[in-house]
Amino acid sequence: MGKTLLPRVRQARLAIIGFGCNQAFLFTMLYLGSFNEGSQHGFLIDRADLLCVLVALAVTFAAMMAPKGRARLMGVADGLVRLYAAPLVLALFCLVVLRTLCPGIPWLAFAVAEGVLAGCPLALLLCLWGRALGSASIDQSVPEVFIGSALGAAVCFFVVAVPYPEAYVVLYVLPLGSAWALRRLLPQQAAEAGKGSAVSEGAAAEGATPAETLSEPDAPGAESPEASKLTGRILAGTVVYGGATGVVEALSASASGAAYTSLSATLALFVIYCAAALQLYGGKPLGSSVRALLPAGPDQEVGPLGGAYRLAFLLMAGGFVAVPLLESVGVSGVAVVLAGYLGMFSVLISLFLIMGRISGRGVVRSFARGFAALFAGEIAGVLLGGVIGAIPGPFDVSAALVTVAGVAVMYAYLFLFTDRDMAALSVVVARTDRFEEACERIASAAKLSKREAEILPLALRGRTAERIAGEFFISKNTVDTHLRRIYAKCGVHTRQELIDLGEKTEKEL
């Protein structure tokens, strides 16, 4: 039940600019530049830069899936933002200078160093953006994801268009813009990070750190079986989409003129895709009446996000089908596939935001799970592409890789996370909206404190005091005290009476 901390227009502007900077930096790390300028080339050699960044991203996100690891890393992330991400920018430019002054150092050492120095902080910044976007409503944050992603791709496109191979280095300053926007989007959380957890009784006694109290700002709750099933299907589809993209990325050459031309086409197509996806939201995608997920009319099966999901799939599938035809006329079909993947990437970010909402366990945790699955699948796809490319024989390697990736994407769309699942997800989100609105109405009417309002959703969903204590890193006695105060303020005497009050309020809504 995160609330917007800034006026809607200013929040949207900051989110779009800051997230656009973050997306442009991500695209830079994944697709621009290569330290391999030697004569040796091959599937894995040419993809070593990409693999180093992907491994660093996947490992960092995997570490954030555990509560203690997430608390510590989010503390590091908050510190990075307080410094405007200056250490990250400085480290990257030091690598550039070192590479210029010491050309004798093996290029693979630079690739590994860049992967660690850029990949780990980038993962932390992505989770912080999950927290920032999650503080606004889904209907506002989802269009912000698409607009910010289009902005980031446009910035990269213009840099790639510069006739100078090393021009992409200027994009290393983008984390400064990302951190600047984050500092202004969530000033209240930043202030609380310095104060610690003294605002909640018993938290200091339990040894909770500021990062622990901030890493999961959303009120945790028991995930319904339907929501849990949908979350599992989203994650399964995420792995497959990542794997298919990794296989296609194994077809890409090292950073050369041809590769840059292909990347320009990818970025241009992705910007066009974002513009088409935003048209599904109507003339004002950030308007207060826009619904990002729910169908706009009774005759529609899915809402705007479902339409964006279809568009991304069609773009990827069209790229797979057209690869032989496009290659025959000198156009890279892989560029079309990767543009579709970037579109799917934006859809998945939106789905991770929704997963955090319907699970009630926080967007940070949802981002960690989702991106760990995505990048792990992408790593597996790149390695699989390398294995297929190394198989001796007369067959066409490119055709084999495209076939494997195309079948995987088709399977994911038809059998893992389908249009029907997207429609079911909209129903779950609608129910979640009503539940959260009911909680807000009860908390407002009963004048509950901030901590009591956070515990209320768990109590309404039947969580035991022990589980609630574990969610908030406080003692069971502290939870019991909060529950007694909630009962008194709401005019009830038992947990069942409180649950009945919640159900009555939902029916009224």
Coordinates of C-alpha atoms in Angstrom, one line a residue:
M1 CA 0.0 0.0 0.0
G2 CA 2.8 2.4 -1.0
K3 CA 1.7 6.0 -1.4
T4 CA 3.1 8.5 -3.9
L5 CA 5.5 10.8 -2.0
L6 CA 5.5 13.5 -4.7
P7 CA 2.8 15.1 -6.9
R8 CA 1.8 12.8 -9.7
V9 CA 3.2 14.9 -12.5
R10 CA 6.5 15.5 -10.9
Q11 CA 6.8 11.8 -9.8
A12 CA 6.1 10.7 -13.4
R13 CA 8.7 13.1 -14.8
L14 CA 11.4 12.0 -12.4
A15 CA 10.6 8.3 -12.9
I16 CA 10.7 8.6 -16.7
I17 CA 14.0 10.5 -16.8
G18 CA 15.7 8.5 -14.1
F19 CA 14.5 5.1 -15.3
G20 CA 15.4 6.1 -18.8
C21 CA 19.0 6.8 -17.7
N22 CA 19.1 3.4 -16.0
Q23 CA 17.7 1.5 -19.0
A24 CA 20.2 3.3 -21.3
F25 CA 23.0 2.3 -19.0
L26 CA 21.8 -1.3 -19.0
F27 CA 21.6 -1.4 -22.8
T28 CA 25.1 0.0 -22.9
M29 CA 26.5 -2.7 -20.6
L30 CA 24.8 -5.5 -22.5
Y31 CA 25.2 -4.5 -26.1
L32 CA 27.6 -1.6 -26.7
G33 CA 31.4 -2.0 -26.8
S34 CA 33.7 -4.9 -26.7
F35 CA 37.2 -5.4 -25.2
N36 CA 38.0 -8.1 -27.7
E37 CA 39.8 -6.3 -30.6
G38 CA 42.1 -9.2 -31.5
S39 CA 42.0 -11.6 -34.4
Q40 CA 40.5 -14.5 -32.6
H41 CA 36.7 -14.8 -32.8
G42 CA 34.1 -17.4 -31.9
F43 CA 30.7 -17.8 -30.3
L44 CA 31.8 -17.6 -26.7
I45 CA 34.8 -15.3 -27.3
D46 CA 32.7 -12.6 -28.9
R47 CA 30.1 -12.9 -26.2
A48 CA 32.5 -12.9 -23.2
D49 CA 31.7 -9.2 -22.4
L50 CA 28.0 -9.9 -22.4
L51 CA 28.5 -13.1 -20.3
C52 CA 30.5 -11.3 -17.6
V53 CA 27.8 -8.7 -17.1
L54 CA 25.0 -11.2 -17.2
V55 CA 26.7 -13.4 -14.6
A56 CA 27.3 -10.5 -12.3
L57 CA 23.7 -9.5 -12.6
A58 CA 22.3 -13.0 -12.1
V59 CA 24.5 -13.6 -9.0
T60 CA 23.6 -10.3 -7.4
F61 CA 19.9 -10.9 -7.9
A62 CA 20.2 -14.4 -6.6
A63 CA 21.9 -13.2 -3.5
M64 CA 19.0 -10.7 -3.0
M65 CA 16.4 -13.5 -2.9
A66 CA 17.4 -14.4 0.7
P67 CA 16.1 -12.0 3.3
K68 CA 19.4 -11.3 5.0
G69 CA 21.3 -10.9 1.7
R70 CA 18.5 -8.6 0.5
A71 CA 18.7 -6.5 3.6
R72 CA 22.5 -6.1 3.4
L73 CA 22.6 -5.4 -0.4
M74 CA 19.8 -2.9 -0.2
G75 CA 21.8 -1.1 2.5
V76 CA 24.7 -0.9 0.0
A77 CA 22.3 0.2 -2.7
D78 CA 21.0 3.1 -0.5
G79 CA 24.6 4.1 0.2
L80 CA 25.4 4.1 -3.6
V81 CA 22.4 6.4 -4.3
R82 CA 23.4 8.7 -1.5
L83 CA 26.7 9.1 -3.3
Y84 CA 24.8 9.7 -6.6
A85 CA 26.4 6.4 -8.0
A86 CA 29.7 8.4 -8.4
P87 CA 31.9 5.3 -7.3
L88 CA 30.4 3.3 -10.2
V89 CA 31.0 6.0 -12.7
L90 CA 34.5 6.6 -11.5
A91 CA 35.4 2.9 -11.6
L92 CA 34.2 2.6 -15.2
F93 CA 36.2 5.6 -16.4
C94 CA 39.3 4.3 -14.5
L95 CA 38.9 1.1 -16.6
V96 CA 38.9 3.1 -19.7
V97 CA 42.0 5.0 -18.7
L98 CA 43.8 1.8 -17.6
R99 CA 42.9 0.1 -20.9
T100 CA 44.4 3.1 -22.8
L101 CA 47.6 3.3 -20.8
C102 CA 48.2 -0.5 -20.4
P103 CA 47.2 -2.2 -23.7
G104 CA 49.2 -5.2 -22.8
I105 CA 46.7 -6.4 -20.1
P106 CA 44.6 -9.3 -21.5
W107 CA 41.2 -8.1 -22.8
L108 CA 39.4 -10.8 -20.8
A109 CA 40.6 -9.2 -17.6
F110 CA 38.9 -5.9 -18.5
A111 CA 35.8 -7.8 -19.5
V112 CA 35.6 -9.5 -16.1
A113 CA 36.4 -6.3 -14.2
E114 CA 33.7 -4.4 -16.1
G115 CA 31.2 -7.2 -15.5
V116 CA 31.8 -7.1 -11.7
L117 CA 32.1 -3.3 -11.4
A118 CA 29.1 -2.5 -13.5
G119 CA 26.9 -5.6 -13.2
C120 CA 26.6 -5.7 -9.4
P121 CA 25.7 -2.0 -8.9
L122 CA 23.4 -2.2 -11.9
A123 CA 21.4 -5.0 -10.2
L124 CA 21.2 -2.9 -7.1
L125 CA 19.9 0.1 -9.0
L126 CA 17.3 -2.0 -10.8
C127 CA 16.0 -3.2 -7.4
L128 CA 15.9 0.4 -6.2
W129 CA 13.9 1.3 -9.2
G130 CA 11.5 -1.5 -8.3
R131 CA 11.0 0.2 -4.9
A132 CA 10.6 3.6 -6.5
L133 CA 8.1 2.5 -9.2
G134 CA 6.3 0.3 -6.7
S135 CA 5.6 3.4 -4.5
A136 CA 3.2 4.6 -7.2
S137 CA 0.1 2.8 -8.5
I138 CA 0.5 0.0 -11.1
D139 CA -1.6 2.1 -13.5
Q140 CA 0.9 4.9 -13.4
S141 CA 4.2 2.9 -13.1
V142 CA 3.6 0.5 -16.0
P143 CA 3.4 3.3 -18.6
E144 CA 6.4 4.9 -17.0
V145 CA 8.3 1.7 -17.6
F146 CA 7.6 1.9 -21.4
I147 CA 8.2 5.6 -21.7
G148 CA 11.5 5.4 -19.7
S149 CA 12.6 2.4 -21.7
A150 CA 11.9 4.2 -25.0
L151 CA 13.8 7.2 -23.8
G152 CA 16.8 5.0 -22.8
A153 CA 16.8 3.3 -26.2
A154 CA 16.6 6.6 -28.0
V155 CA 19.6 7.9 -26.1
C156 CA 21.6 4.8 -27.1
F157 CA 20.5 5.1 -30.7
F158 CA 21.8 8.6 -31.1
V159 CA 25.2 7.7 -29.5
V160 CA 25.5 4.6 -31.7
A161 CA 24.8 6.9 -34.7
V162 CA 28.0 8.9 -33.9
P163 CA 30.7 7.8 -36.3
Y164 CA 33.2 7.0 -33.5
P165 CA 33.4 3.5 -32.1
E166 CA 34.3 4.6 -28.6
A167 CA 31.5 7.2 -28.3
Y168 CA 29.4 4.8 -26.1
V169 CA 31.8 5.6 -23.2
V170 CA 30.0 8.9 -22.6
L171 CA 27.0 6.8 -21.5
Y172 CA 29.0 5.7 -18.4
V173 CA 27.7 8.9 -16.7
L174 CA 24.1 7.8 -16.9
P175 CA 24.1 6.2 -13.4
L176 CA 24.4 9.7 -12.1
G177 CA 21.0 10.6 -13.6
S178 CA 19.5 7.4 -12.3
A179 CA 20.7 8.0 -8.7
W180 CA 19.7 11.7 -8.9
A181 CA 16.1 10.7 -9.7
L182 CA 16.0 8.0 -7.1
R183 CA 17.1 10.4 -4.4
R184 CA 14.2 12.7 -5.2
L185 CA 11.6 10.1 -5.8
L186 CA 11.8 8.5 -2.3
P187 CA 13.0 11.2 0.0
Q188 CA 11.0 9.9 2.9
Q189 CA 12.6 6.4 2.7
A190 CA 16.1 8.0 2.4
A191 CA 15.5 9.9 5.6
E192 CA 14.2 6.8 7.4
A193 CA 17.3 4.9 6.3
G194 CA 19.4 7.3 8.5
K195 CA 17.0 7.1 11.5
G196 CA 16.9 3.3 11.7
S197 CA 14.0 1.3 12.9
A198 CA 13.4 3.1 16.1
V199 CA 9.9 4.1 14.9
S200 CA 8.6 0.6 15.5
E201 CA 8.5 -0.8 19.0
G202 CA 10.8 -3.6 19.6
A203 CA 12.6 -3.4 16.2
A204 CA 15.9 -2.2 17.7
A205 CA 15.8 -4.8 20.4
E206 CA 15.4 -7.5 17.7
G207 CA 18.6 -6.2 15.9
A208 CA 16.8 -4.9 12.8
T209 CA 18.9 -2.7 10.6
P210 CA 17.6 0.3 8.5
A211 CA 18.1 -1.7 5.3
E212 CA 16.0 -4.5 6.7
T213 CA 13.1 -2.2 7.4
L214 CA 13.4 -0.5 4.0
S215 CA 14.1 -3.4 1.7
E216 CA 10.5 -4.5 1.7
P217 CA 8.4 -1.4 2.0
D218 CA 5.2 -3.1 0.8
A219 CA 3.0 -4.8 3.4
P220 CA 3.6 -8.5 3.2
G221 CA 0.7 -10.8 2.9
A222 CA -0.3 -14.4 2.2
E223 CA -0.2 -15.1 -1.5
S224 CA -3.4 -16.7 -2.8
P225 CA -3.1 -20.0 -4.7
E226 CA -4.2 -18.4 -7.9
A227 CA -1.7 -15.6 -7.5
S228 CA 1.0 -18.1 -6.6
K229 CA 0.2 -20.1 -9.8
L230 CA 0.4 -17.1 -12.0
T231 CA 3.6 -16.0 -10.4
G232 CA 5.1 -19.4 -11.2
R233 CA 4.0 -19.2 -14.8
I234 CA 5.4 -15.8 -15.2
L235 CA 8.8 -16.9 -13.9
A236 CA 8.8 -20.0 -16.1
G237 CA 8.0 -17.9 -19.1
T238 CA 10.8 -15.4 -18.1
V239 CA 13.4 -18.2 -18.0
V240 CA 12.4 -19.4 -21.5
Y241 CA 12.3 -15.9 -23.0
G242 CA 15.7 -15.2 -21.5
G243 CA 17.1 -18.5 -22.8
A244 CA 15.7 -17.9 -26.3
T245 CA 17.3 -14.4 -26.4
G246 CA 20.6 -15.8 -25.2
V247 CA 20.6 -18.3 -28.1
V248 CA 20.0 -15.4 -30.6
E249 CA 22.6 -13.3 -28.9
A250 CA 25.1 -16.0 -29.6
L251 CA 24.6 -15.2 -33.3
S252 CA 25.8 -11.6 -32.8
A253 CA 29.3 -10.6 -33.8
S254 CA 31.7 -8.6 -31.8
A255 CA 31.5 -4.8 -31.8
S256 CA 32.1 -3.9 -35.4
G257 CA 30.5 -1.7 -38.0
A258 CA 28.0 -4.4 -39.0
A259 CA 27.1 -5.1 -35.4
Y260 CA 26.5 -1.4 -34.7
T261 CA 24.3 -1.1 -37.8
S262 CA 22.3 -4.1 -36.5
L263 CA 22.1 -2.5 -33.0
S264 CA 20.8 0.8 -34.5
A265 CA 18.0 -1.2 -36.2
T266 CA 17.2 -2.9 -32.9
L267 CA 17.0 0.3 -30.9
A268 CA 15.0 2.1 -33.6
L269 CA 12.5 -0.8 -33.8
F270 CA 12.2 -0.9 -30.0
V271 CA 11.4 2.8 -29.8
I272 CA 8.7 2.2 -32.4
Y273 CA 7.4 -0.8 -30.4
C274 CA 7.2 1.4 -27.2
A275 CA 5.2 4.0 -29.2
A276 CA 2.8 1.4 -30.4
A277 CA 2.4 -0.1 -27.0
L278 CA 1.6 3.3 -25.5
Q279 CA -1.1 3.8 -28.0
L280 CA -3.0 1.0 -26.3
Y281 CA -3.3 3.2 -23.3
G282 CA -5.1 5.9 -25.3
G283 CA -4.1 9.5 -25.8
K284 CA -2.9 10.1 -22.3
P285 CA -1.1 7.0 -21.0
L286 CA -0.3 8.7 -17.7
G287 CA -3.9 9.9 -17.2
S288 CA -5.6 9.2 -13.9
S289 CA -8.4 7.2 -15.7
V290 CA -6.0 4.9 -17.5
R291 CA -6.0 1.2 -16.4
A292 CA -2.7 -0.4 -17.3
L293 CA -3.8 -4.1 -16.9
L294 CA -7.6 -4.3 -16.8
P295 CA -9.5 -4.4 -20.1
A296 CA -10.9 -1.0 -21.0
G297 CA -14.2 -2.5 -22.3
P298 CA -16.4 -5.6 -21.9
D299 CA -15.6 -6.8 -25.4
Q300 CA -11.8 -6.8 -24.8
E301 CA -10.0 -9.9 -23.5
V302 CA -6.9 -8.2 -22.1
G303 CA -5.9 -4.7 -21.1
P304 CA -3.1 -2.5 -22.5
L305 CA -0.3 -4.6 -20.9
G306 CA -1.7 -7.7 -22.4
G307 CA -1.7 -6.0 -25.8
A308 CA 1.9 -5.0 -25.3
Y309 CA 2.7 -8.6 -24.4
R310 CA 1.2 -9.7 -27.8
L311 CA 3.1 -7.0 -29.7
A312 CA 6.4 -8.1 -28.1
F313 CA 5.8 -11.7 -29.0
L314 CA 4.7 -10.9 -32.6
L315 CA 7.9 -8.8 -33.0
M316 CA 10.1 -11.7 -31.8
A317 CA 8.2 -14.3 -33.8
G318 CA 8.3 -12.1 -36.9
G319 CA 12.0 -11.8 -36.5
F320 CA 12.5 -15.5 -36.3
V321 CA 10.4 -16.1 -39.4
A322 CA 12.0 -13.3 -41.4
V323 CA 15.7 -14.0 -40.5
P324 CA 16.4 -15.9 -43.8
L325 CA 14.5 -13.4 -45.9
L326 CA 16.0 -10.4 -44.2
E327 CA 19.6 -11.8 -44.3
S328 CA 19.2 -12.3 -48.1
V329 CA 18.7 -8.5 -48.6
G330 CA 21.4 -7.4 -46.2
V331 CA 19.2 -6.7 -43.2
S332 CA 19.8 -8.4 -39.8
G333 CA 16.9 -10.5 -38.8
V334 CA 18.5 -10.8 -35.4
A335 CA 18.0 -7.1 -34.9
V336 CA 14.2 -7.6 -35.2
V337 CA 14.3 -10.5 -32.7
L338 CA 16.3 -8.5 -30.2
A339 CA 13.9 -5.5 -30.5
G340 CA 11.1 -7.9 -29.7
Y341 CA 13.1 -9.1 -26.7
L342 CA 13.6 -5.5 -25.4
G343 CA 9.8 -5.1 -25.7
M344 CA 9.3 -8.4 -23.8
F345 CA 11.9 -7.1 -21.2
S346 CA 9.7 -4.0 -20.6
V347 CA 6.6 -6.2 -20.3
L348 CA 8.4 -8.4 -17.8
I349 CA 9.5 -5.4 -15.7
S350 CA 5.8 -4.5 -15.5
L351 CA 4.9 -8.0 -14.5
F352 CA 7.5 -8.1 -11.8
L353 CA 5.9 -4.9 -10.4
I354 CA 2.6 -6.6 -10.4
M355 CA 4.0 -9.8 -8.9
G356 CA 5.3 -7.8 -6.0
R357 CA 1.9 -6.3 -5.5
I358 CA -0.3 -9.4 -5.7
S359 CA 2.1 -11.5 -3.6
G360 CA 2.3 -8.7 -0.9
R361 CA 5.9 -9.5 -0.3
G362 CA 7.5 -6.4 -1.8
V363 CA 8.6 -5.4 -5.3
V364 CA 12.3 -5.6 -4.3
R365 CA 11.9 -9.3 -3.7
S366 CA 9.9 -9.7 -6.9
F367 CA 12.5 -7.9 -8.9
A368 CA 15.2 -10.1 -7.5
R369 CA 13.4 -13.3 -8.3
G370 CA 12.3 -12.2 -11.8
F371 CA 15.6 -10.8 -13.0
A372 CA 17.6 -13.7 -11.5
A373 CA 15.4 -16.0 -13.6
L374 CA 15.7 -13.8 -16.7
F375 CA 19.4 -13.4 -16.7
A376 CA 20.1 -17.0 -15.7
G377 CA 18.0 -18.1 -18.7
E378 CA 19.9 -15.7 -20.9
I379 CA 23.3 -17.1 -19.7
A380 CA 22.1 -20.6 -20.4
G381 CA 20.9 -19.5 -23.9
V382 CA 24.3 -18.0 -24.8
L383 CA 26.1 -21.1 -23.6
L384 CA 23.7 -23.3 -25.5
G385 CA 24.3 -21.2 -28.6
G386 CA 28.1 -21.7 -28.2
V387 CA 27.6 -25.5 -27.9
I388 CA 25.5 -25.7 -31.0
G389 CA 27.9 -23.5 -32.9
A390 CA 30.8 -25.8 -31.9
I391 CA 29.1 -29.0 -33.3
P392 CA 30.9 -30.2 -36.4
G393 CA 28.8 -30.9 -39.5
P394 CA 27.5 -29.5 -42.7
F395 CA 24.3 -28.0 -41.2
D396 CA 23.6 -24.3 -41.0
V397 CA 24.4 -23.2 -37.5
S398 CA 22.4 -19.9 -37.8
A399 CA 19.3 -21.8 -38.9
A400 CA 19.7 -24.3 -36.0
L401 CA 20.0 -21.5 -33.4
V402 CA 17.0 -19.6 -34.8
T403 CA 14.9 -22.7 -34.9
V404 CA 15.7 -23.6 -31.2
A405 CA 15.0 -20.0 -30.1
G406 CA 11.8 -19.7 -32.1
V407 CA 10.4 -22.9 -30.8
A408 CA 11.2 -21.9 -27.2
V409 CA 9.4 -18.5 -27.6
M410 CA 6.4 -20.1 -29.2
Y411 CA 6.2 -22.6 -26.4
A412 CA 6.4 -19.9 -23.7
Y413 CA 3.7 -17.9 -25.3
L414 CA 1.3 -20.8 -26.0
F415 CA 1.8 -23.0 -23.0
L416 CA 3.6 -21.2 -20.1
F417 CA 2.3 -17.6 -19.8
T418 CA -0.6 -17.1 -22.2
D419 CA -3.2 -14.5 -23.0
R420 CA -5.5 -16.4 -20.8
D421 CA -3.1 -16.1 -17.9
M422 CA -2.8 -12.3 -18.6
A423 CA -6.6 -12.1 -18.3
A424 CA -6.6 -14.1 -15.1
L425 CA -3.8 -11.8 -13.8
S426 CA -6.0 -8.8 -14.3
V427 CA -8.7 -10.4 -12.2
V428 CA -6.2 -11.1 -9.4
V429 CA -5.0 -7.5 -9.5
A430 CA -8.6 -6.2 -9.3
R431 CA -9.2 -8.3 -6.2
T432 CA -5.9 -7.0 -4.7
D433 CA -6.9 -3.4 -5.4
R434 CA -10.2 -4.0 -3.5
F435 CA -8.5 -5.6 -0.6
E436 CA -5.9 -2.8 -0.4
E437 CA -8.6 -0.2 -0.6
A438 CA -10.5 -1.9 2.1
C439 CA -7.4 -2.0 4.3
E440 CA -6.8 1.7 3.7
R441 CA -10.4 2.6 4.6
I442 CA -10.3 0.6 7.8
A443 CA -6.9 2.1 8.8
S444 CA -8.2 5.6 8.1
A445 CA -11.5 5.1 9.9
A446 CA -9.8 3.5 13.0
K447 CA -6.9 6.0 12.9
L448 CA -4.3 3.2 13.0
S449 CA -0.6 4.1 13.3
K450 CA 1.8 3.4 10.4
R451 CA 3.0 0.0 11.9
E452 CA -0.6 -1.0 12.7
A453 CA -1.7 -0.2 9.2
E454 CA 1.2 -2.4 7.9
I455 CA 0.2 -5.3 10.1
L456 CA -3.5 -5.0 9.3
P457 CA -3.4 -6.8 5.9
L458 CA -1.6 -9.7 7.4
A459 CA -4.1 -10.0 10.2
L460 CA -7.0 -9.9 7.7
R461 CA -5.4 -12.7 5.7
G462 CA -5.0 -14.9 8.8
R463 CA -1.3 -14.7 9.4
T464 CA -0.2 -15.9 12.8
A465 CA 1.6 -13.5 15.2
E466 CA 4.8 -15.6 14.7
R467 CA 4.8 -15.2 10.9
I468 CA 4.0 -11.5 11.2
A469 CA 6.9 -11.0 13.6
G470 CA 9.2 -12.8 11.1
E471 CA 8.1 -10.5 8.3
F472 CA 8.9 -7.3 10.2
F473 CA 12.0 -8.5 12.2
I474 CA 10.2 -7.8 15.5
S475 CA 9.2 -9.9 18.5
K476 CA 5.9 -11.8 18.8
N477 CA 5.1 -9.8 21.9
T478 CA 5.4 -6.6 19.9
V479 CA 3.0 -8.0 17.3
D480 CA 0.5 -9.1 20.0
T481 CA 0.6 -5.5 21.4
H482 CA -0.1 -4.1 17.9
L483 CA -3.0 -6.6 17.3
R484 CA -4.6 -5.7 20.6
R485 CA -4.5 -2.0 19.7
I486 CA -5.9 -2.7 16.2
Y487 CA -8.8 -4.7 17.8
A488 CA -9.5 -1.8 20.2
K489 CA -9.4 0.9 17.6
C490 CA -11.6 -1.1 15.1
G491 CA -14.2 -2.0 17.8
V492 CA -13.7 -5.8 17.6
H493 CA -12.5 -8.4 20.1
T494 CA -11.1 -11.3 18.0
R495 CA -9.2 -12.0 14.8
Q496 CA -12.4 -13.5 13.2
E497 CA -14.4 -10.3 14.0
L498 CA -11.6 -8.3 12.3
I499 CA -11.6 -10.5 9.3
D500 CA -15.4 -10.2 9.1
L501 CA -15.0 -6.4 9.2
G502 CA -12.6 -6.6 6.3
E503 CA -14.9 -8.8 4.2
K504 CA -17.8 -6.4 4.9
T505 CA -15.7 -3.4 3.8
E506 CA -14.7 -5.2 0.6
K507 CA -18.3 -5.9 -0.2
E508 CA -19.2 -2.3 0.3
L509 CA -16.5 -1.4 -2.3

